[in-house]
mmCIF file of C-alpha atoms in Angstrom:
data_model
loop_
_atom_site.group_PDB
_atom_site.id
_atom_site.type_symbol
_atom_site.label_atom_id
_atom_site.label_comp_id
_atom_site.label_asym_id
_atom_site.label_seq_id
_atom_site.Cartn_x
_atom_site.Cartn_y
_atom_site.Cartn_z
ATOM 1 C CA UNK A 1 99.899 97.123 101.457
ATOM 2 C CA UNK A 2 98.878 94.133 103.554
ATOM 3 C CA UNK A 3 95.384 93.828 104.698
ATOM 4 C CA UNK A 4 94.642 93.680 108.530
ATOM 5 C CA UNK A 5 91.873 91.547 110.011
ATOM 6 C CA UNK A 6 90.611 90.300 113.311
ATOM 7 C CA UNK A 7 92.417 87.772 115.386
ATOM 8 C CA UNK A 8 91.287 84.155 115.566
ATOM 9 C CA UNK A 9 90.968 82.031 118.753
ATOM 10 C CA UNK A 10 94.799 81.361 118.619
ATOM 11 C CA UNK A 11 95.374 85.024 118.924
ATOM 12 C CA UNK A 12 97.100 85.134 115.438
ATOM 13 C CA UNK A 13 95.766 87.624 112.905
ATOM 14 C CA UNK A 14 93.097 86.296 110.501
ATOM 15 C CA UNK A 15 94.375 85.785 106.910
ATOM 16 C CA UNK A 16 97.906 85.230 105.882
ATOM 17 C CA UNK A 17 100.547 85.859 108.537
ATOM 18 C CA UNK A 18 103.498 87.505 106.923
ATOM 19 C CA UNK A 19 105.857 86.459 109.638
ATOM 20 C CA UNK A 20 104.908 82.764 109.345
ATOM 21 C CA UNK A 21 104.975 83.004 105.480
ATOM 22 C CA UNK A 22 108.299 84.921 104.896
ATOM 23 C CA UNK A 23 110.410 84.517 107.988
ATOM 24 C CA UNK A 24 110.316 80.777 108.257
ATOM 25 C CA UNK A 25 111.506 78.160 105.994
ATOM 26 C CA UNK A 26 108.961 76.755 103.546
ATOM 27 C CA UNK A 27 109.431 73.073 104.493
ATOM 28 C CA UNK A 28 108.034 70.587 106.917
ATOM 29 C CA UNK A 29 109.338 70.977 110.355
ATOM 30 C CA UNK A 30 110.024 67.327 111.232
ATOM 31 C CA UNK A 31 110.434 63.980 109.714
ATOM 32 C CA UNK A 32 112.171 62.907 106.410
ATOM 33 C CA UNK A 33 113.923 65.377 104.095
ATOM 34 C CA UNK A 34 111.175 67.126 102.045
ATOM 35 C CA UNK A 35 110.550 65.646 98.684
ATOM 36 C CA UNK A 36 109.474 68.965 97.199
ATOM 37 C CA UNK A 37 110.332 72.609 97.767
ATOM 38 C CA UNK A 38 107.981 75.533 98.262
ATOM 39 C CA UNK A 39 109.596 77.268 95.352
ATOM 40 C CA UNK A 40 108.906 74.327 92.974
ATOM 41 C CA UNK A 41 105.372 74.179 94.071
ATOM 42 C CA UNK A 42 104.798 77.922 93.595
ATOM 43 C CA UNK A 43 106.364 77.683 90.085
ATOM 44 C CA UNK A 44 103.920 74.892 89.134
ATOM 45 C CA UNK A 45 101.056 76.922 90.395
ATOM 46 C CA UNK A 46 102.156 79.901 88.398
ATOM 47 C CA UNK A 47 102.427 77.749 85.302
ATOM 48 C CA UNK A 48 98.969 76.383 85.822
ATOM 49 C CA UNK A 49 97.522 79.923 86.369
ATOM 50 C CA UNK A 50 99.297 81.172 83.227
ATOM 51 C CA UNK A 51 97.898 78.306 81.110
ATOM 52 C CA UNK A 52 94.426 77.905 82.415
ATOM 53 C CA UNK A 53 93.595 80.926 84.682
ATOM 54 C CA UNK A 54 93.644 81.384 88.411
ATOM 55 C CA UNK A 55 90.337 79.547 88.960
ATOM 56 C CA UNK A 56 92.206 76.388 87.776
ATOM 57 C CA UNK A 57 94.756 76.644 90.586
ATOM 58 C CA UNK A 58 93.407 74.340 93.324
ATOM 59 C CA UNK A 59 95.626 72.424 96.003
ATOM 60 C CA UNK A 60 94.565 69.164 94.253
ATOM 61 C CA UNK A 61 95.606 70.460 90.782
ATOM 62 C CA UNK A 62 98.955 71.777 91.972
ATOM 63 C CA UNK A 63 99.674 68.631 93.896
ATOM 64 C CA UNK A 64 99.098 66.509 90.810
ATOM 65 C CA UNK A 65 101.604 68.713 88.880
ATOM 66 C CA UNK A 66 104.302 68.104 91.434
ATOM 67 C CA UNK A 67 103.578 64.565 91.947
ATOM 68 C CA UNK A 68 102.501 64.856 95.490
ATOM 69 C CA UNK A 69 99.425 63.951 97.435
ATOM 70 C CA UNK A 70 97.067 66.744 98.110
ATOM 71 C CA UNK A 71 97.380 66.350 101.926
ATOM 72 C CA UNK A 72 101.155 66.315 101.751
ATOM 73 C CA UNK A 73 101.004 69.591 99.925
ATOM 74 C CA UNK A 74 99.622 71.347 102.943
ATOM 75 C CA UNK A 75 102.813 70.708 104.884
ATOM 76 C CA UNK A 76 104.468 73.109 102.533
ATOM 77 C CA UNK A 77 101.685 75.558 101.723
ATOM 78 C CA UNK A 78 98.789 75.676 104.317
ATOM 79 C CA UNK A 79 96.065 76.986 102.112
ATOM 80 C CA UNK A 80 95.305 78.561 98.763
ATOM 81 C CA UNK A 81 95.486 82.070 100.216
ATOM 82 C CA UNK A 82 99.041 81.449 101.119
ATOM 83 C CA UNK A 83 99.732 79.942 97.738
ATOM 84 C CA UNK A 84 98.450 83.074 95.984
ATOM 85 C CA UNK A 85 100.796 85.275 98.115
ATOM 86 C CA UNK A 86 103.650 83.027 96.978
ATOM 87 C CA UNK A 87 102.614 83.191 93.296
ATOM 88 C CA UNK A 88 102.265 87.003 93.397
ATOM 89 C CA UNK A 89 105.740 87.404 94.892
ATOM 90 C CA UNK A 90 107.248 84.751 92.607
ATOM 91 C CA UNK A 91 106.334 86.682 89.418
ATOM 92 C CA UNK A 92 107.607 89.863 91.054
ATOM 93 C CA UNK A 93 111.054 88.238 90.558
ATOM 94 C CA UNK A 94 110.485 88.681 86.750
ATOM 95 C CA UNK A 95 111.517 92.351 87.285
ATOM 96 C CA UNK A 96 114.971 93.135 85.914
ATOM 97 C CA UNK A 97 116.094 96.183 87.705
ATOM 98 C CA UNK A 98 119.396 98.126 87.356
ATOM 99 C CA UNK A 99 121.634 98.110 90.301
ATOM 100 C CA UNK A 100 120.901 101.783 90.933
ATOM 101 C CA UNK A 101 118.446 104.435 89.628
ATOM 102 C CA UNK A 102 119.745 106.620 86.636
ATOM 103 C CA UNK A 103 118.892 109.821 88.404
ATOM 104 C CA UNK A 104 116.188 110.605 85.777
ATOM 105 C CA UNK A 105 113.184 109.623 88.149
ATOM 106 C CA UNK A 106 110.564 110.138 85.397
ATOM 107 C CA UNK A 107 112.434 107.790 82.988
ATOM 108 C CA UNK A 108 112.963 105.222 85.661
ATOM 109 C CA UNK A 109 109.404 105.332 86.891
ATOM 110 C CA UNK A 110 108.358 104.999 83.221
ATOM 111 C CA UNK A 111 110.569 101.952 82.829
ATOM 112 C CA UNK A 112 109.026 100.350 85.919
ATOM 113 C CA UNK A 113 105.526 100.864 84.627
ATOM 114 C CA UNK A 114 106.394 99.231 81.250
ATOM 115 C CA UNK A 115 107.962 96.363 82.917
ATOM 116 C CA UNK A 116 105.028 95.921 85.180
ATOM 117 C CA UNK A 117 102.836 95.817 82.059
ATOM 118 C CA UNK A 118 104.925 93.175 80.369
ATOM 119 C CA UNK A 119 104.932 91.038 83.547
ATOM 120 C CA UNK A 120 101.048 91.260 83.958
ATOM 121 C CA UNK A 121 100.519 90.516 80.294
ATOM 122 C CA UNK A 122 102.866 87.469 80.658
ATOM 123 C CA UNK A 123 100.781 86.304 83.625
ATOM 124 C CA UNK A 124 97.196 87.472 82.907
ATOM 125 C CA UNK A 125 95.880 86.259 86.133
ATOM 126 C CA UNK A 126 98.081 88.828 88.111
ATOM 127 C CA UNK A 127 96.082 92.075 87.756
ATOM 128 C CA UNK A 128 93.069 90.486 89.408
ATOM 129 C CA UNK A 129 95.087 88.628 92.048
ATOM 130 C CA UNK A 130 96.811 91.835 93.304
ATOM 131 C CA UNK A 131 93.556 93.166 94.754
ATOM 132 C CA UNK A 132 93.585 90.119 97.073
ATOM 133 C CA UNK A 133 97.142 90.481 98.103
ATOM 134 C CA UNK A 134 97.640 90.552 101.975
ATOM 135 C CA UNK A 135 101.325 90.999 102.361
ATOM 136 C CA UNK A 136 104.545 91.810 100.591
ATOM 137 C CA UNK A 137 107.215 89.099 99.910
ATOM 138 C CA UNK A 138 110.922 89.618 99.228
ATOM 139 C CA UNK A 139 110.583 90.156 95.494
ATOM 140 C CA UNK A 140 107.964 92.672 95.946
ATOM 141 C CA UNK A 141 109.971 94.466 98.748
ATOM 142 C CA UNK A 142 112.879 94.557 96.440
ATOM 143 C CA UNK A 143 110.958 96.425 93.706
ATOM 144 C CA UNK A 144 109.420 98.741 96.257
ATOM 145 C CA UNK A 145 112.816 99.615 97.648
ATOM 146 C CA UNK A 146 114.088 100.456 94.083
ATOM 147 C CA UNK A 147 111.099 102.658 93.386
ATOM 148 C CA UNK A 148 111.580 104.529 96.666
ATOM 149 C CA UNK A 149 115.110 105.159 95.604
ATOM 150 C CA UNK A 150 113.943 106.246 92.121
ATOM 151 C CA UNK A 151 111.668 108.889 93.625
ATOM 152 C CA UNK A 152 114.040 110.470 96.010
ATOM 153 C CA UNK A 153 114.991 113.176 93.642
ATOM 154 C CA UNK A 154 111.313 113.975 92.940
ATOM 155 C CA UNK A 155 111.000 115.888 96.258
ATOM 156 C CA UNK A 156 108.275 113.711 97.556
ATOM 157 C CA UNK A 157 108.240 112.649 101.281
ATOM 158 C CA UNK A 158 108.645 109.021 102.186
ATOM 159 C CA UNK A 159 104.849 108.377 102.634
ATOM 160 C CA UNK A 160 104.029 110.076 99.237
ATOM 161 C CA UNK A 161 106.683 107.825 97.672
ATOM 162 C CA UNK A 162 104.968 104.702 99.035
ATOM 163 C CA UNK A 163 101.569 106.035 97.798
ATOM 164 C CA UNK A 164 103.100 106.742 94.382
ATOM 165 C CA UNK A 165 104.293 103.134 93.994
ATOM 166 C CA UNK A 166 100.811 101.889 95.013
ATOM 167 C CA UNK A 167 99.126 104.158 92.558
ATOM 168 C CA UNK A 168 101.465 103.240 89.713
ATOM 169 C CA UNK A 169 100.832 99.441 90.187
ATOM 170 C CA UNK A 170 97.074 100.071 90.421
ATOM 171 C CA UNK A 171 97.114 102.007 87.295
ATOM 172 C CA UNK A 172 98.985 99.423 85.309
ATOM 173 C CA UNK A 173 96.798 96.476 86.677
ATOM 174 C CA UNK A 174 93.666 98.367 85.664
ATOM 175 C CA UNK A 175 94.998 99.172 82.231
ATOM 176 C CA UNK A 176 96.160 95.577 81.598
ATOM 177 C CA UNK A 177 92.854 94.313 82.819
ATOM 178 C CA UNK A 178 91.209 96.495 80.298
ATOM 179 C CA UNK A 179 93.464 95.472 77.523
ATOM 180 C CA UNK A 180 92.988 91.685 78.112
ATOM 181 C CA UNK A 181 89.117 92.122 78.422
ATOM 182 C CA UNK A 182 89.122 93.838 74.973
ATOM 183 C CA UNK A 183 91.207 91.178 73.488
ATOM 184 C CA UNK A 184 89.021 88.371 74.974
ATOM 185 C CA UNK A 185 85.894 90.134 73.558
ATOM 186 C CA UNK A 186 87.486 90.443 70.054
ATOM 187 C CA UNK A 187 88.300 86.758 70.140
ATOM 188 C CA UNK A 188 84.888 85.655 71.333
ATOM 189 C CA UNK A 189 83.082 87.793 68.708
ATOM 190 C CA UNK A 190 85.423 86.571 65.906
ATOM 191 C CA UNK A 191 86.158 90.038 64.865
ATOM 192 C CA UNK A 192 89.393 90.988 63.184
ATOM 193 C CA UNK A 193 91.881 92.950 65.364
ATOM 194 C CA UNK A 194 90.793 96.580 65.550
ATOM 195 C CA UNK A 195 87.327 95.876 64.132
ATOM 196 C CA UNK A 196 85.547 96.228 67.467
ATOM 197 C CA UNK A 197 87.417 99.459 68.403
ATOM 198 C CA UNK A 198 86.477 100.976 64.975
ATOM 199 C CA UNK A 199 82.887 100.160 65.679
ATOM 200 C CA UNK A 200 83.099 101.732 69.032
ATOM 201 C CA UNK A 201 84.698 104.851 67.467
ATOM 202 C CA UNK A 202 81.899 105.004 64.775
ATOM 203 C CA UNK A 203 79.248 104.897 67.492
ATOM 204 C CA UNK A 204 80.760 107.741 69.468
ATOM 205 C CA UNK A 205 81.193 109.995 66.378
ATOM 206 C CA UNK A 206 77.623 109.493 65.484
ATOM 207 C CA UNK A 207 76.611 110.415 68.988
ATOM 208 C CA UNK A 208 78.973 113.475 68.977
ATOM 209 C CA UNK A 209 77.614 114.693 65.707
ATOM 210 C CA UNK A 210 74.151 115.307 67.219
ATOM 211 C CA UNK A 211 75.604 118.377 68.930
ATOM 212 C CA UNK A 212 74.669 117.466 72.435
ATOM 213 C CA UNK A 213 78.386 116.559 73.261
ATOM 214 C CA UNK A 214 80.527 119.352 71.910
ATOM 215 C CA UNK A 215 83.552 118.542 74.096
ATOM 216 C CA UNK A 216 83.451 114.936 73.218
ATOM 217 C CA UNK A 217 83.230 115.895 69.488
ATOM 218 C CA UNK A 218 86.306 118.145 69.876
ATOM 219 C CA UNK A 219 88.231 115.261 71.627
ATOM 220 C CA UNK A 220 87.176 112.677 68.878
ATOM 221 C CA UNK A 221 88.318 115.196 66.178
ATOM 222 C CA UNK A 222 91.770 115.466 67.661
ATOM 223 C CA UNK A 223 94.472 113.545 65.715
ATOM 224 C CA UNK A 224 96.070 110.492 67.252
ATOM 225 C CA UNK A 225 99.593 109.844 66.114
ATOM 226 C CA UNK A 226 99.637 106.134 67.255
ATOM 227 C CA UNK A 227 96.771 104.058 68.635
ATOM 228 C CA UNK A 228 98.786 100.955 69.188
ATOM 229 C CA UNK A 229 98.276 99.430 72.595
ATOM 230 C CA UNK A 230 101.849 100.235 73.610
ATOM 231 C CA UNK A 231 101.562 103.818 72.444
ATOM 232 C CA UNK A 232 98.313 104.346 74.281
ATOM 233 C CA UNK A 233 99.712 102.734 77.451
ATOM 234 C CA UNK A 234 102.860 105.033 77.192
ATOM 235 C CA UNK A 235 100.818 108.228 76.798
ATOM 236 C CA UNK A 236 98.563 107.368 79.759
ATOM 237 C CA UNK A 237 101.483 106.374 81.894
ATOM 238 C CA UNK A 238 103.267 109.701 81.105
ATOM 239 C CA UNK A 239 100.107 111.573 82.066
ATOM 240 C CA UNK A 240 99.896 109.590 85.283
ATOM 241 C CA UNK A 241 103.373 110.241 86.270
ATOM 242 C CA UNK A 242 103.007 113.838 85.628
ATOM 243 C CA UNK A 243 99.888 114.036 87.765
ATOM 244 C CA UNK A 244 101.336 111.996 90.683
ATOM 245 C CA UNK A 245 104.268 114.334 90.835
ATOM 246 C CA UNK A 246 102.661 117.521 90.027
ATOM 247 C CA UNK A 247 103.738 119.097 93.403
ATOM 248 C CA UNK A 248 107.308 117.892 93.059
#
C-alpha cells in the first residue's frame, strides 16, 4: 500500500504524489514535442538495474542511456523516487494473467506466487525495491484486481483479500531475497553449487546430535523428497496459502 507522509509547504503530500504520477501524461507540458517518452526512460532504467543493480540507477546514468541531458530528464521524471515507482510498475507488466480466474483459488494463488518469483528473479533489484514503494501503478492494480477476483470463492472479506495479496507478495519477495543472497555467497566463496548448503546441514546435524535440540534432530532426520529451489519454494508457498486462508 502507498505510504503517507506530512505535507510540504505547497500543501501537497511529501513523497511521490500518485495523482501527479499516474493521472497525468508523462511528458513536458509545453514547448516542442518530446524527444523521449516516460515509458522508454523507465525501460532503460529497468535494463540498467537488471544489469548493474539498483545503486547504478542515477538520473545521470539513465539520461546517458536514452541520449538526453540530465536536466532534461527531470521534465519527464522529477526525481529518482518517482523513477523507482515507474520501474516497479513497469516490471509488474511482466505478469501474464488469464482473462478470468479458473475457480480453483488455491491453484490460481499458487500460479500468481510462482509468477511473482519468476519476475523477481528476472529483476533481482525488485524484492528490495518493493519495501520503498509508495503507490500502486496501473500494472500493479491490474494484478491486484485479478487476485481479489481469485480470492472471492475463498470466503474472505474484502479487507482480508487485500491483506492476503500483500502477504503473498511479501513472502515471495523475502524468499527470493534469501535465494539470491545464498547464490551470491556461493559465487563469492567459489563453492560448487550446493556445497555451502551441505556444510550448513552438516553443522546443524552435529549440533543436533548433542541431544540438546531433540525437535531439531527430528526435523533434520525427516526425509526430503526434493530440495531444489523450485520445490522448496512450492512447499513453502503451499503452506503459506493454507495458513492465510485457514479460516476460509
